[in-house]
């Protein structure tokens, strides 16, 4: 198997006595688009800064393409970073910004000129060479920051919430732009964001982090469809997380109703957490589903209706459906077996943070 | 209408304390005792005594400005690295002496530097020969640097503290060493502060007569002393005003430099 480009081994880091990363290990394959996803304070940016060389870990090591770079300063690393607020050099023209890394490396003038042209074309900003940074919009500045990084032909590009300051439409455009760039350049991307939609759209691999631990790592589909714990289920998309009892393999009881599922190996009569995505709930006529309830809330969301169905036990089920059920209507809930995801209950809060799930 | 009324006091202030005095200086500077127009007061700068005083003033102000810059820049860098809390405390310590009267502070230096002053007394204790410190150009430069250093530190600190850490990180990330980062990023970005600081030190240093009076004795005459004496001892307001006008030209040149480099007014700490 191909050796990983980045190999983080048992990284721990604390600031002023607060543990930010706790024994984190992570490998990133060459040519992949890996997203570190999590709420603020989960340690994702610290992880990125450790890879970039702006922080050094308290313990553990950073291996880049088989070589230890844990204590190598940023200017000696074969990678580049795109910073959160672009961090362009405001006293230089666009061309000088892009040329900075190449000039530092004493590349020949003609080579630099070609590179500037190429990079500007790549980010769709040809002809902007002599503009000032201040004359550019946020999205344009973002592209220049990317251009400034990629002219150095890094093997790894680190992106720290690069789209955070942009408005929704621009953010979506830039997401496609980034995917295109990654495919054209063949550079490995490590991307940090708290936006789950961004993560799902762009990544090959998503690493969900919370409180300094990796909660789950996998493809966008597996993270979304098979969350390993309540945190992941809750953080990625909307979900209904309800207590249940695993009666036996492939049968779970929720609020007294029995649902067929596809999960096995939880033993018998074991308390579990059950995750059901709102779009996976089918509302059917009374008597045709496993659980009965009443529609208590209705919002039109454009693509679908968002409804709340309250069952007699008081739980409010979030339901997404293109079919309209007015408030007050008596309905039954039906869920297909493969749409039910079973998770172990965490025994303690610490365990919950660590994402332990054996 | 009400907005115009609000500006009234300031307009009066400007007229009374800026425009009219300037006009008077201009009038005195361009006339002789009989009230006839003359350029003689301006041309008087070319006389050996006056020219010497002007060049000495320019030289000493320049020297103390450079000293201030060399002392202030590293300090401002340290303050920037300290962050807001510790940084502003150190700035406070630096401003603290300014709460004392300017004359008192300079007089304190006089007692320190005198022939029988504190420093020589200390040297005598160590059986070292006494040093001749007072009434030298070096003593004047020392006085200027001591009094004007905060005016150099603050504008530079002000621009440096506004530079985002990630701007510096980005330079390092792109392969620049710390020296290259300083030279290509920090220094150019802090030019507005440097220009502002130079101006705030150079202009008062050029026009001072108190520091040179107290620390330079009567032998070292700066242009400020010459002008002061024309007004107080010589009673020749016309010559004093004429020389003031010449000095103003030098100050205007300095202001023009600021306007050129400090387009955004970022360097203005006050």
Coordinates of C-alpha atoms in Angstrom, one line a residue:
Chain A
X1 CA 0.0 0.0 0.0
X2 CA 1.1 3.6 -0.7
X3 CA 2.6 5.2 2.3
X4 CA 0.6 8.1 3.8
X5 CA 1.6 11.7 3.0
X6 CA 0.9 12.9 6.5
X7 CA 1.0 10.6 9.5
X8 CA 0.1 12.2 12.9
X9 CA 1.2 9.9 15.7
X10 CA -0.2 10.3 19.2
X11 CA -0.4 14.1 19.1
X12 CA -1.3 15.9 22.3
X13 CA -1.4 19.6 22.8
X14 CA -2.7 21.9 25.6
X15 CA -2.9 25.6 26.0
X16 CA -2.6 27.1 29.5
X17 CA -3.5 23.7 31.0
X18 CA -6.5 23.1 28.8
X19 CA -6.2 19.9 26.7
X20 CA -6.9 20.8 23.1
X21 CA -5.7 17.6 21.5
X22 CA -5.5 14.3 23.3
X23 CA -3.5 11.5 21.8
X24 CA -4.7 12.2 18.3
X25 CA -3.5 9.9 15.5
X26 CA -4.4 10.5 11.9
X27 CA -3.1 9.5 8.5
X28 CA -3.8 11.3 5.2
X29 CA -3.2 9.6 1.9
X30 CA -1.6 11.4 -1.0
X31 CA -4.1 13.0 -3.4
X32 CA -7.0 12.9 -1.1
X33 CA -9.3 15.7 0.1
X34 CA -9.6 15.3 3.8
X35 CA -11.8 17.6 5.9
X36 CA -11.4 18.1 9.6
X37 CA -15.0 18.9 10.8
X38 CA -16.2 19.9 14.2
X39 CA -17.5 22.7 16.4
X40 CA -15.3 25.6 17.4
X41 CA -12.8 24.5 20.1
X42 CA -12.7 20.9 18.9
X43 CA -9.1 21.1 18.0
X44 CA -9.3 21.0 14.2
X45 CA -7.5 24.3 13.7
X46 CA -4.8 23.3 16.2
X47 CA -4.3 20.1 14.3
X48 CA -3.9 22.1 11.0
X49 CA -1.5 24.5 12.7
X50 CA 0.6 21.6 13.9
X51 CA 0.8 20.2 10.4
X52 CA 1.7 23.6 9.1
X53 CA 4.3 24.1 11.7
X54 CA 2.8 27.1 13.5
X55 CA 2.3 25.1 16.7
X56 CA 4.4 22.3 18.0
X57 CA 2.8 19.4 19.8
X58 CA 3.5 18.7 23.4
X59 CA 3.9 15.0 22.6
X60 CA 3.7 12.9 19.5
X61 CA 5.2 13.3 16.1
X62 CA 4.3 14.6 12.6
X63 CA 5.6 12.4 9.7
X64 CA 5.5 13.9 6.2
X65 CA 6.1 11.4 3.4
X66 CA 8.1 9.2 5.8
X67 CA 10.1 12.0 7.3
X68 CA 9.7 13.4 10.8
X69 CA 9.0 17.1 10.6
X70 CA 7.6 17.7 14.1
X71 CA 10.0 20.5 14.9
X72 CA 10.8 21.8 11.4
X73 CA 9.9 25.5 11.0
X74 CA 7.0 26.3 8.6
X75 CA 9.4 27.8 6.0
X76 CA 11.2 24.5 5.6
X77 CA 8.0 22.4 5.0
X78 CA 6.8 21.3 1.6
X79 CA 3.3 22.5 2.2
X80 CA 1.4 25.7 2.1
X81 CA -1.5 27.2 4.0
X82 CA -4.5 29.2 3.0
X83 CA -5.4 31.2 6.1
X84 CA -8.9 32.0 7.4
X85 CA -8.9 35.7 6.6
X86 CA -6.7 35.2 3.5
X87 CA -3.7 37.1 5.2
X88 CA -2.7 38.7 1.9
X89 CA 0.2 41.2 1.9
X90 CA -1.7 44.5 1.6
X91 CA 1.4 46.5 0.7
X92 CA 2.0 44.5 -2.5
X93 CA 0.2 44.1 -5.8
X94 CA -1.6 40.9 -6.6
X95 CA 1.3 39.8 -8.8
X96 CA 3.8 40.4 -6.0
X97 CA 1.6 38.5 -3.5
X98 CA 1.6 35.5 -5.8
X99 CA 5.3 35.8 -6.6
X100 CA 6.3 36.1 -2.9
X101 CA 7.1 32.4 -2.3
X102 CA 8.9 32.1 -5.6
X103 CA 11.0 35.2 -5.1
X104 CA 12.1 33.9 -1.7
X105 CA 13.2 30.8 -3.4
X106 CA 15.1 32.9 -6.0
X107 CA 13.3 31.4 -9.0
X108 CA 14.2 33.1 -12.4
X109 CA 12.1 36.1 -13.4
X110 CA 10.6 34.5 -16.5
X111 CA 9.6 31.4 -14.5
X112 CA 7.9 33.6 -11.9
X113 CA 6.0 35.6 -14.6
X114 CA 4.7 32.4 -16.2
X115 CA 3.7 31.1 -12.8
X116 CA 1.7 34.3 -12.0
X117 CA -0.1 34.1 -15.3
X118 CA -0.9 30.4 -14.9
X119 CA -2.1 30.8 -11.3
X120 CA -4.3 33.8 -12.1
X121 CA -5.8 31.8 -15.0
X122 CA -6.4 28.9 -12.7
X123 CA -8.4 30.9 -10.2
X124 CA -10.2 32.8 -13.0
X125 CA -8.7 36.2 -12.3
X126 CA -6.5 36.8 -15.4
X127 CA -5.4 40.4 -15.8
X128 CA -5.5 41.2 -12.1
X129 CA -1.6 41.3 -11.8
X130 CA -1.4 45.0 -10.9
X131 CA -4.5 45.5 -8.9
X132 CA -4.1 46.2 -5.2
X133 CA -5.4 43.8 -2.5
X134 CA -7.9 46.3 -1.2
X135 CA -9.6 46.6 -4.6
X136 CA -10.7 42.9 -4.5
X137 CA -13.8 41.4 -3.1
X138 CA -13.7 38.7 -0.4
X139 CA -14.1 35.9 -2.9
X140 CA -11.4 37.3 -5.1
X141 CA -9.0 37.8 -2.2
X142 CA -9.7 34.2 -1.3
X143 CA -8.7 33.0 -4.8
X144 CA -5.5 35.1 -4.7
X145 CA -4.6 33.5 -1.4
X146 CA -5.1 30.1 -3.0
X147 CA -3.1 31.2 -6.1
X148 CA -0.3 32.5 -3.8
X149 CA -0.1 29.1 -2.1
X150 CA -0.3 26.8 -5.2
X151 CA 2.4 28.5 -7.3
X152 CA 4.9 27.0 -4.9
X153 CA 3.7 23.5 -6.0
X154 CA 3.2 22.2 -2.5
X155 CA 2.5 18.5 -2.1
X156 CA 0.0 19.4 0.6
X157 CA -2.3 22.4 0.9
X158 CA -3.8 23.3 4.2
X159 CA -7.0 25.3 4.2
X160 CA -8.2 26.9 7.4
X161 CA -11.9 27.7 7.0
X162 CA -11.1 29.5 3.8
X163 CA -14.8 30.2 2.9
X164 CA -15.9 31.2 6.3
X165 CA -16.1 34.9 5.5
X166 CA -18.0 34.6 2.2
X167 CA -21.7 34.7 1.6
X168 CA -23.7 31.6 0.8
X169 CA -23.8 31.8 -3.0
X170 CA -20.2 32.6 -3.3
X171 CA -19.3 29.9 -0.8
X172 CA -21.1 27.3 -2.9
X173 CA -19.4 28.5 -6.1
X174 CA -16.0 28.3 -4.3
X175 CA -16.7 24.8 -3.2
X176 CA -16.9 23.6 -6.8
X177 CA -13.9 25.7 -7.6
X178 CA -11.9 24.0 -4.9
X179 CA -12.9 20.5 -6.1
X180 CA -11.9 21.5 -9.6
X181 CA -8.6 22.9 -8.5
X182 CA -7.8 19.8 -6.4
X183 CA -8.5 17.5 -9.4
X184 CA -6.5 19.7 -11.8
X185 CA -3.5 20.1 -9.5
X186 CA -3.3 16.7 -7.9
X187 CA -2.4 18.3 -4.6
X188 CA -3.5 16.7 -1.3
X189 CA -5.9 19.0 0.5
X190 CA -6.5 19.1 4.3
X191 CA -9.5 21.4 4.9
X192 CA -10.8 22.7 8.2
X193 CA -14.4 23.7 8.6
X194 CA -17.3 23.7 11.0
X195 CA -19.8 23.7 8.1
X196 CA -21.0 20.1 7.6
X197 CA -22.5 20.9 4.2
X198 CA -19.0 22.1 3.0
X199 CA -17.5 18.9 4.3
X200 CA -20.0 16.6 2.7
X201 CA -19.8 18.4 -0.7
X202 CA -16.0 18.5 -1.1
X203 CA -14.3 15.7 0.8
X204 CA -13.1 12.2 0.1
X205 CA -12.7 11.7 3.8
X206 CA -14.3 13.5 6.7
X207 CA -12.7 13.5 10.1
X208 CA -15.3 14.5 12.7
X209 CA -13.7 16.0 15.8
X210 CA -15.0 17.0 19.2
X211 CA -13.1 18.1 22.3
X212 CA -9.8 17.1 21.0
X213 CA -10.8 13.6 19.9
X214 CA -11.6 12.1 16.6
X215 CA -15.2 11.0 16.7
X216 CA -15.4 9.3 13.4
X217 CA -13.5 9.2 10.2
X218 CA -14.8 8.0 6.8
X219 CA -16.4 8.9 3.5
X220 CA -19.1 11.5 3.5
X221 CA -21.7 8.8 2.8
X222 CA -20.6 6.6 5.7
X223 CA -20.4 9.6 8.1
X224 CA -23.9 10.7 7.1
X225 CA -25.6 7.3 6.9
X226 CA -23.8 5.4 9.6
X227 CA -22.9 7.8 12.4
X228 CA -21.0 5.9 15.1
X229 CA -22.3 8.0 18.0
X230 CA -24.8 10.7 19.0
X231 CA -22.4 13.5 18.5
X232 CA -21.7 12.7 14.9
X233 CA -25.3 12.0 14.2
X234 CA -26.3 15.3 15.7
X235 CA -23.5 17.4 14.1
X236 CA -23.8 16.0 10.6
X237 CA -27.3 17.0 9.3
X238 CA -30.5 16.9 11.3
X239 CA -31.4 13.7 13.0
X240 CA -33.8 12.1 15.5
X241 CA -31.8 10.5 18.3
X242 CA -34.1 8.4 20.5
X243 CA -33.5 5.9 23.3
X244 CA -34.3 2.4 22.3
X245 CA -33.9 -1.2 23.4
X246 CA -32.2 -3.7 21.1
X247 CA -34.5 -6.7 21.7
X248 CA -32.4 -9.0 19.6
X249 CA -30.5 -8.9 16.3
X250 CA -32.4 -6.9 13.7
X251 CA -35.2 -5.8 16.0
X252 CA -35.3 -2.6 18.1
X253 CA -38.0 -1.3 20.4
X254 CA -38.6 2.5 20.4
X255 CA -41.2 4.0 22.8
X256 CA -42.9 0.6 23.0
X257 CA -43.1 0.0 19.3
X258 CA -41.1 -2.6 17.5
X259 CA -39.0 -1.7 14.4
X260 CA -37.2 -4.0 12.1
X261 CA -33.6 -2.9 11.5
X262 CA -30.4 -4.4 9.9
X263 CA -28.0 -4.0 12.9
X264 CA -26.6 -7.1 14.7
X265 CA -24.4 -8.0 17.5
X266 CA -25.7 -5.8 20.2
X267 CA -27.0 -8.7 22.3
X268 CA -30.5 -8.9 23.7
X269 CA -32.5 -6.3 25.6
X270 CA -29.7 -3.9 25.5
X271 CA -30.4 -0.1 25.8
X272 CA -29.1 1.8 22.8
X273 CA -29.4 5.1 21.0
X274 CA -31.3 5.0 17.7
X275 CA -30.6 7.5 14.9
X276 CA -33.2 8.2 12.3
X277 CA -32.7 10.9 9.7
X278 CA -35.7 13.2 9.2
X279 CA -35.9 12.4 5.5
X280 CA -36.0 8.7 6.2
X281 CA -39.3 8.9 8.2
X282 CA -42.3 8.1 6.1
X283 CA -45.6 9.5 7.4
X284 CA -48.5 7.1 6.6
X285 CA -52.2 6.8 7.4
X286 CA -53.1 5.8 11.0
X287 CA -52.9 2.1 11.6
X288 CA -50.3 1.5 8.8
X289 CA -47.1 2.4 10.8
X290 CA -45.4 1.3 14.0
X291 CA -45.8 4.5 16.0
X292 CA -48.8 6.9 16.1
X293 CA -48.5 10.7 16.5
X294 CA -49.9 14.0 15.6
X295 CA -48.4 16.7 13.4
X296 CA -47.6 19.7 15.7
X297 CA -45.5 21.9 13.5
X298 CA -45.1 22.7 9.8
X299 CA -42.6 24.8 7.9
X300 CA -42.1 25.1 4.2
X301 CA -38.4 24.8 3.4
X302 CA -38.5 25.1 -0.4
X303 CA -37.3 21.6 -1.4
X304 CA -39.4 19.9 1.3
X305 CA -41.7 20.5 4.2
X306 CA -40.2 20.3 7.7
X307 CA -42.7 18.8 10.2
X308 CA -42.7 17.9 13.8
X309 CA -44.7 14.8 14.8
X310 CA -45.3 14.4 18.5
X311 CA -45.8 10.9 19.7
X312 CA -47.8 10.1 23.0
X313 CA -44.5 9.7 25.0
X314 CA -43.9 13.4 24.2
X315 CA -41.0 13.0 21.7
X316 CA -41.0 15.5 18.8
X317 CA -39.9 13.7 15.6
X318 CA -38.3 15.9 13.0
X319 CA -39.7 14.8 9.6
X320 CA -38.7 16.0 6.1
X321 CA -41.1 15.2 3.4
X322 CA -42.3 16.5 0.0
X323 CA -45.8 15.5 1.0
X324 CA -47.8 18.0 3.1
X325 CA -49.5 16.9 6.4
X326 CA -51.2 19.8 8.0
X327 CA -50.9 20.6 11.7
X328 CA -53.3 18.5 13.8
X329 CA -53.4 15.6 11.4
X330 CA -53.2 12.1 13.0
X331 CA -50.4 10.1 11.3
X332 CA -48.3 7.0 11.8
X333 CA -44.5 6.7 11.5
X334 CA -42.9 4.1 9.4
X335 CA -39.2 3.6 8.9
X336 CA -37.5 1.2 6.5
X337 CA -35.1 -1.2 8.3
X338 CA -31.9 0.0 6.6
X339 CA -32.7 3.6 7.5
X340 CA -32.4 2.8 11.2
X341 CA -28.9 3.3 12.7
X342 CA -28.2 1.8 16.1
X343 CA -25.5 3.1 18.4
X344 CA -24.2 2.1 21.8
X345 CA -25.1 4.5 24.7
X346 CA -22.0 6.2 26.0
X347 CA -21.4 5.2 29.6
X348 CA -20.0 8.5 30.7
X349 CA -19.5 12.1 29.4
X350 CA -15.8 11.4 29.0
X351 CA -16.5 8.4 26.9
X352 CA -18.9 10.4 25.0
X353 CA -16.2 13.0 24.2
X354 CA -13.8 10.2 23.2
X355 CA -16.3 8.6 20.9
X356 CA -15.7 5.2 22.4
X357 CA -17.9 2.8 20.7
X358 CA -17.0 -0.8 21.0
Chain B
X1 CA -27.7 75.2 10.6
X2 CA -27.3 73.7 14.1
X3 CA -24.2 71.8 12.8
X4 CA -22.7 75.1 11.7
X5 CA -23.3 76.5 15.2
X6 CA -21.5 73.6 16.8
X7 CA -18.4 74.3 14.8
X8 CA -18.5 77.9 15.9
X9 CA -16.2 77.6 19.0
X10 CA -13.6 75.7 17.0
X11 CA -13.6 78.2 14.2
X12 CA -13.1 81.0 16.7
X13 CA -10.3 79.0 18.3
X14 CA -8.6 78.4 15.0
X15 CA -8.9 82.1 14.0
X16 CA -7.8 83.4 17.4
X17 CA -5.0 81.0 18.1
X18 CA -3.8 79.7 14.8
X19 CA -4.6 81.9 11.9
X20 CA -4.1 85.3 13.5
X21 CA -0.7 84.3 15.1
X22 CA 0.4 82.8 11.8
X23 CA -0.6 86.0 10.0
X24 CA 1.3 88.1 12.6
X25 CA 4.4 85.9 12.2
X26 CA 4.1 86.3 8.4
X27 CA 3.6 90.1 8.8
X28 CA 6.6 90.5 11.1
X29 CA 8.8 88.2 9.1
X30 CA 8.3 90.1 5.9
X31 CA 8.6 93.7 7.2
X32 CA 11.2 95.7 8.9
X33 CA 10.9 98.0 12.0
X34 CA 9.4 100.8 9.9
X35 CA 6.7 98.4 8.5
X36 CA 8.1 98.3 4.9
X37 CA 8.2 95.0 3.0
X38 CA 11.6 93.2 3.1
X39 CA 13.1 89.8 2.6
X40 CA 16.0 90.6 4.8
X41 CA 14.6 88.7 7.9
X42 CA 14.3 85.6 5.8
X43 CA 17.7 86.0 4.1
X44 CA 19.2 86.5 7.6
X45 CA 19.3 82.7 7.8
X46 CA 22.3 82.8 5.4
X47 CA 24.5 84.6 7.9
X48 CA 27.2 82.4 9.3
X49 CA 25.8 82.4 12.8
X50 CA 22.3 81.6 11.9
X51 CA 23.2 79.1 9.2
X52 CA 25.4 77.3 11.7
X53 CA 22.6 77.2 14.3
X54 CA 20.2 75.8 11.6
X55 CA 22.6 73.1 10.4
X56 CA 23.4 72.2 14.0
X57 CA 19.6 72.0 14.8
X58 CA 19.0 69.8 11.7
X59 CA 21.9 67.6 12.6
X60 CA 21.0 67.1 16.2
X61 CA 17.3 66.6 15.5
X62 CA 18.2 64.1 12.8
X63 CA 20.6 62.2 15.1
X64 CA 18.1 62.1 17.9
X65 CA 15.3 61.0 15.5
X66 CA 17.5 58.1 14.3
X67 CA 18.4 57.2 17.9
X68 CA 14.7 57.2 18.8
X69 CA 13.9 55.0 15.8
X70 CA 16.6 52.5 16.6
X71 CA 15.4 52.3 20.2
X72 CA 11.7 52.4 19.5
X73 CA 11.4 49.8 16.7
X74 CA 12.7 46.8 18.6
X75 CA 10.7 47.9 21.6
X76 CA 7.5 48.2 19.5
X77 CA 8.2 44.7 18.2
X78 CA 8.6 43.4 21.8
X79 CA 5.3 45.1 22.7
X80 CA 3.6 43.5 19.7
X81 CA 4.8 40.1 20.7
X82 CA 3.6 40.6 24.3
X83 CA 0.0 41.0 23.2
X84 CA -2.7 43.4 24.5
X85 CA -2.4 42.9 28.3
X86 CA 1.3 43.0 29.0
X87 CA 1.9 45.3 26.0
X88 CA -0.4 48.1 27.1
X89 CA 1.1 47.9 30.6
X90 CA 4.6 48.5 29.2
X91 CA 3.3 51.3 27.0
X92 CA 1.8 52.8 30.2
X93 CA 5.2 52.6 31.9
X94 CA 6.7 54.4 29.0
X95 CA 4.1 57.1 29.1
X96 CA 4.4 57.5 32.9
X97 CA 7.3 60.0 32.8
X98 CA 5.2 62.2 30.5
X99 CA 3.0 62.9 33.5
X100 CA 5.8 64.9 35.0
X101 CA 6.6 68.4 33.8
X102 CA 8.8 68.5 30.7
X103 CA 11.0 71.2 32.3
X104 CA 11.5 69.2 35.5
X105 CA 12.4 66.1 33.6
X106 CA 15.0 68.0 31.6
X107 CA 16.3 69.7 34.8
X108 CA 16.7 66.3 36.3
X109 CA 19.0 65.3 33.5
X110 CA 21.0 68.6 34.2
X111 CA 21.6 67.5 37.8
X112 CA 22.6 64.0 36.6
X113 CA 25.0 65.2 34.0
X114 CA 26.6 68.3 35.7
X115 CA 30.3 68.5 36.4
X116 CA 29.6 67.9 40.1
X117 CA 26.4 66.0 39.3
X118 CA 25.1 62.6 40.3
X119 CA 26.9 60.6 37.6
X120 CA 30.3 62.2 38.2
X121 CA 29.8 61.7 41.9
X122 CA 29.2 58.0 41.3
X123 CA 32.3 57.8 39.0
X124 CA 34.4 59.5 41.8
X125 CA 33.2 56.8 44.2
X126 CA 34.6 54.2 41.8
X127 CA 37.9 56.3 41.5
X128 CA 37.2 57.0 37.8
X129 CA 38.0 60.4 36.3
X130 CA 35.0 62.8 36.0
X131 CA 33.4 63.0 32.5
X132 CA 32.5 66.2 30.7
X133 CA 28.9 65.5 29.8
X134 CA 26.8 68.6 30.3
X135 CA 26.9 71.4 27.6
X136 CA 27.8 69.0 24.8
X137 CA 25.8 68.1 21.7
X138 CA 25.6 64.6 23.0
X139 CA 23.8 65.9 26.1
X140 CA 21.3 67.7 23.9
X141 CA 20.7 64.5 21.9
X142 CA 20.2 62.6 25.1
X143 CA 17.6 65.1 26.3
X144 CA 15.8 65.0 23.0
X145 CA 15.7 61.2 22.8
X146 CA 14.6 61.0 26.5
X147 CA 11.8 63.4 26.0
X148 CA 10.6 62.4 22.6
X149 CA 11.0 58.6 22.6
X150 CA 7.4 57.8 23.5
X151 CA 6.3 59.8 20.4
X152 CA 8.3 57.3 18.3
X153 CA 7.2 54.2 20.1
X154 CA 3.5 54.8 20.1
X155 CA 2.8 55.2 16.3
X156 CA 5.1 52.3 15.4
X157 CA 3.5 50.1 18.1
X158 CA 0.2 51.2 16.8
X159 CA 0.8 50.0 13.2
X160 CA 2.7 46.8 14.3
X161 CA -0.1 45.8 16.6
X162 CA -2.6 46.0 13.7
X163 CA -0.7 43.5 11.6
X164 CA -2.4 40.1 11.7
X165 CA -0.4 37.2 13.0
X166 CA -1.4 35.2 10.0
X167 CA 0.1 37.8 7.7
X168 CA 3.5 36.9 9.3
X169 CA 2.6 33.2 9.4
X170 CA 1.8 33.4 5.7
X171 CA 5.2 34.8 4.9
X172 CA 6.9 32.0 6.9
X173 CA 4.6 29.5 5.3
X174 CA 5.7 30.7 1.8
X175 CA 9.3 30.0 2.8
X176 CA 10.6 33.3 4.2
X177 CA 13.0 33.2 7.1
X178 CA 12.4 35.6 10.0
X179 CA 14.8 38.1 8.6
X180 CA 13.1 38.0 5.2
X181 CA 9.7 38.3 6.9
X182 CA 10.9 41.3 8.7
X183 CA 12.4 42.9 5.7
X184 CA 9.6 42.2 3.1
X185 CA 6.5 42.2 5.3
X186 CA 6.9 43.8 8.8
X187 CA 9.0 46.8 7.8
X188 CA 7.1 47.9 4.7
X189 CA 3.8 47.5 6.6
X190 CA 5.0 49.6 9.4
X191 CA 6.3 52.5 7.2
X192 CA 3.3 54.7 8.1
X193 CA 4.1 54.4 11.8
X194 CA 7.7 55.1 11.2
X195 CA 7.0 58.2 9.1
X196 CA 4.5 59.4 11.7
X197 CA 7.0 58.8 14.5
X198 CA 9.8 60.5 12.7
X199 CA 7.6 63.5 12.2
X200 CA 6.6 63.6 15.8
X201 CA 10.1 63.5 17.0
X202 CA 11.9 65.5 14.3
X203 CA 9.6 68.5 14.4
X204 CA 9.7 69.2 18.1
X205 CA 13.4 68.4 18.2
X206 CA 14.0 70.9 15.5
X207 CA 12.2 73.7 17.2
X208 CA 13.1 73.1 20.8
X209 CA 15.1 75.6 22.8
X210 CA 14.4 74.4 26.3
X211 CA 16.4 71.2 26.0
X212 CA 19.4 73.0 24.4
X213 CA 19.1 75.8 27.0
X214 CA 19.2 73.4 29.9
X215 CA 21.6 70.8 28.6
X216 CA 23.6 72.7 26.0
X217 CA 24.5 75.8 28.1
X218 CA 24.9 79.1 26.4
X219 CA 27.6 77.9 24.0
X220 CA 25.6 75.6 21.8
X221 CA 23.0 77.7 20.0
X222 CA 20.2 75.9 18.1
X223 CA 17.9 77.7 15.7
X224 CA 15.2 77.5 18.4
X225 CA 17.5 79.4 20.8
X226 CA 18.3 82.0 18.2
X227 CA 14.6 82.7 17.5
X228 CA 13.9 82.7 21.3
X229 CA 16.6 85.2 21.9
X230 CA 15.4 87.5 19.1
X231 CA 12.0 87.6 20.8
X232 CA 13.2 87.9 24.4
X233 CA 16.6 89.5 24.6
X234 CA 17.1 91.1 21.2
X235 CA 13.6 92.4 21.0
X236 CA 13.8 92.0 17.2
X237 CA 10.5 90.4 16.5
X238 CA 10.9 90.9 12.8
X239 CA 14.1 88.8 12.6
X240 CA 12.7 86.2 15.0
X241 CA 9.6 85.8 12.8
X242 CA 11.7 85.6 9.6
X243 CA 13.7 82.8 11.0
X244 CA 10.6 81.1 12.2
X245 CA 9.2 81.1 8.7
X246 CA 12.4 79.4 7.5
X247 CA 12.0 76.8 10.1
X248 CA 8.4 76.3 9.1
X249 CA 9.5 75.5 5.6
X250 CA 11.5 72.6 7.0
X251 CA 8.6 71.4 9.0
X252 CA 6.3 71.6 5.9
X253 CA 8.8 69.4 4.0
X254 CA 8.5 66.9 6.8
X255 CA 4.7 67.1 6.7
X256 CA 4.7 66.6 2.9
X257 CA 6.7 63.3 3.5
X258 CA 3.9 62.1 5.8
X259 CA 1.2 62.9 3.3
X260 CA 3.0 60.9 0.7
X261 CA 3.6 57.8 2.8
X262 CA 0.7 57.8 5.2
X263 CA -2.2 58.0 2.9
X264 CA -4.6 56.1 5.2
X265 CA -3.6 58.0 8.3
X266 CA -2.9 54.6 9.9
X267 CA 0.2 55.8 11.7
X268 CA -1.5 58.5 13.7
X269 CA -1.4 57.3 17.3
X270 CA -3.0 60.4 18.7

